[in-house]
Tab-separated table of C-alpha atoms in Angstrom:
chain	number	residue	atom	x	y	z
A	1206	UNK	CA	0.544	6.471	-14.160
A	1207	UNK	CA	1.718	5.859	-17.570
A	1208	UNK	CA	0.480	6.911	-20.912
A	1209	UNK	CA	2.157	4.834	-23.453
A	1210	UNK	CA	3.330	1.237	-23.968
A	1211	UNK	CA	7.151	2.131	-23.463
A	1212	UNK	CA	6.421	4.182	-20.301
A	1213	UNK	CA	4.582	0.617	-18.989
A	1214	UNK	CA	7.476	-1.416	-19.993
A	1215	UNK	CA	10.024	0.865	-18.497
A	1216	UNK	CA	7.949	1.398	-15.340
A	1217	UNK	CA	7.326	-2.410	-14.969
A	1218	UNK	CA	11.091	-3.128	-15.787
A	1219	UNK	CA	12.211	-0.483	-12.954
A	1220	UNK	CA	9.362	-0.932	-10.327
A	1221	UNK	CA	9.837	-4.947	-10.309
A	1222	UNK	CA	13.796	-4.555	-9.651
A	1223	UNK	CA	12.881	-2.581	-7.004
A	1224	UNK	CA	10.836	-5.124	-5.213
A	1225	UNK	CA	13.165	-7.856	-5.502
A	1226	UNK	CA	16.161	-5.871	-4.156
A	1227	UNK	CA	13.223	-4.718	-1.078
A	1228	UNK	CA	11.209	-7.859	-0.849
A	1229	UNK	CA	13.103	-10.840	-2.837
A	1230	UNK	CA	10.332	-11.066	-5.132
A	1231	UNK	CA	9.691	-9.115	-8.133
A	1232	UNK	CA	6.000	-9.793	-8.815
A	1233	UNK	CA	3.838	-6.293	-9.054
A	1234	UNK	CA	0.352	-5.852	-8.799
A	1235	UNK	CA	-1.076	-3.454	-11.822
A	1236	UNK	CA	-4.118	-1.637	-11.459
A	1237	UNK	CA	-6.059	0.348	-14.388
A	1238	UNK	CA	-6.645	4.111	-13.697
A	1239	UNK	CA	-9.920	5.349	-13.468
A	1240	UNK	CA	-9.869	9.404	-14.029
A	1241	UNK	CA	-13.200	9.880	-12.381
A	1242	UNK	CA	-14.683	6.862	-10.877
A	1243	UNK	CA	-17.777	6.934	-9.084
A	1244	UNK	CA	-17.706	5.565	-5.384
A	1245	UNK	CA	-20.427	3.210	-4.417
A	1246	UNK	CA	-20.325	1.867	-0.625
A	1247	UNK	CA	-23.164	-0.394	0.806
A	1248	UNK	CA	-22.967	-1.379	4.449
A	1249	UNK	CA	-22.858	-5.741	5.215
A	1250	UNK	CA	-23.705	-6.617	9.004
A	1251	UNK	CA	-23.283	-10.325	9.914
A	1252	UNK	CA	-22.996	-12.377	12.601
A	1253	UNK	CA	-21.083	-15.473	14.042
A	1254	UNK	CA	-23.885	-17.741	12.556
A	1255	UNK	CA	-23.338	-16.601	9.133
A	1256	UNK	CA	-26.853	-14.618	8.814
A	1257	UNK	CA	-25.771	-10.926	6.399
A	1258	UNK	CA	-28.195	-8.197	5.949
């Protein structure tokens, strides 16, 4: 978690060096932090015909 636009750059500079040495590819996947999110589940049952409830 960063705080400020130089922390981002640096992080993104370090973190997608790292995946191309690791994985040949240095394409990252940034998510916003949420300091207290609320969690909301529902349950989805469906069968081979498509039908959901």
């Amino acid at each position: 978690m960063v705080h400020e636009e130089q922390q981002l750059l640096d992080a993104i500079a370090l973190t997608g060096e790292e995946a191309r040495r690791a994985f040949g590819n240095p394409e990252l996947y940034i998510e916003k932090f949420l300091g207290q999110p609320r969690h909301v589940e529902i349950q989805v049952l469906c069968d081979a015909y498509g039908n959901a409830v």
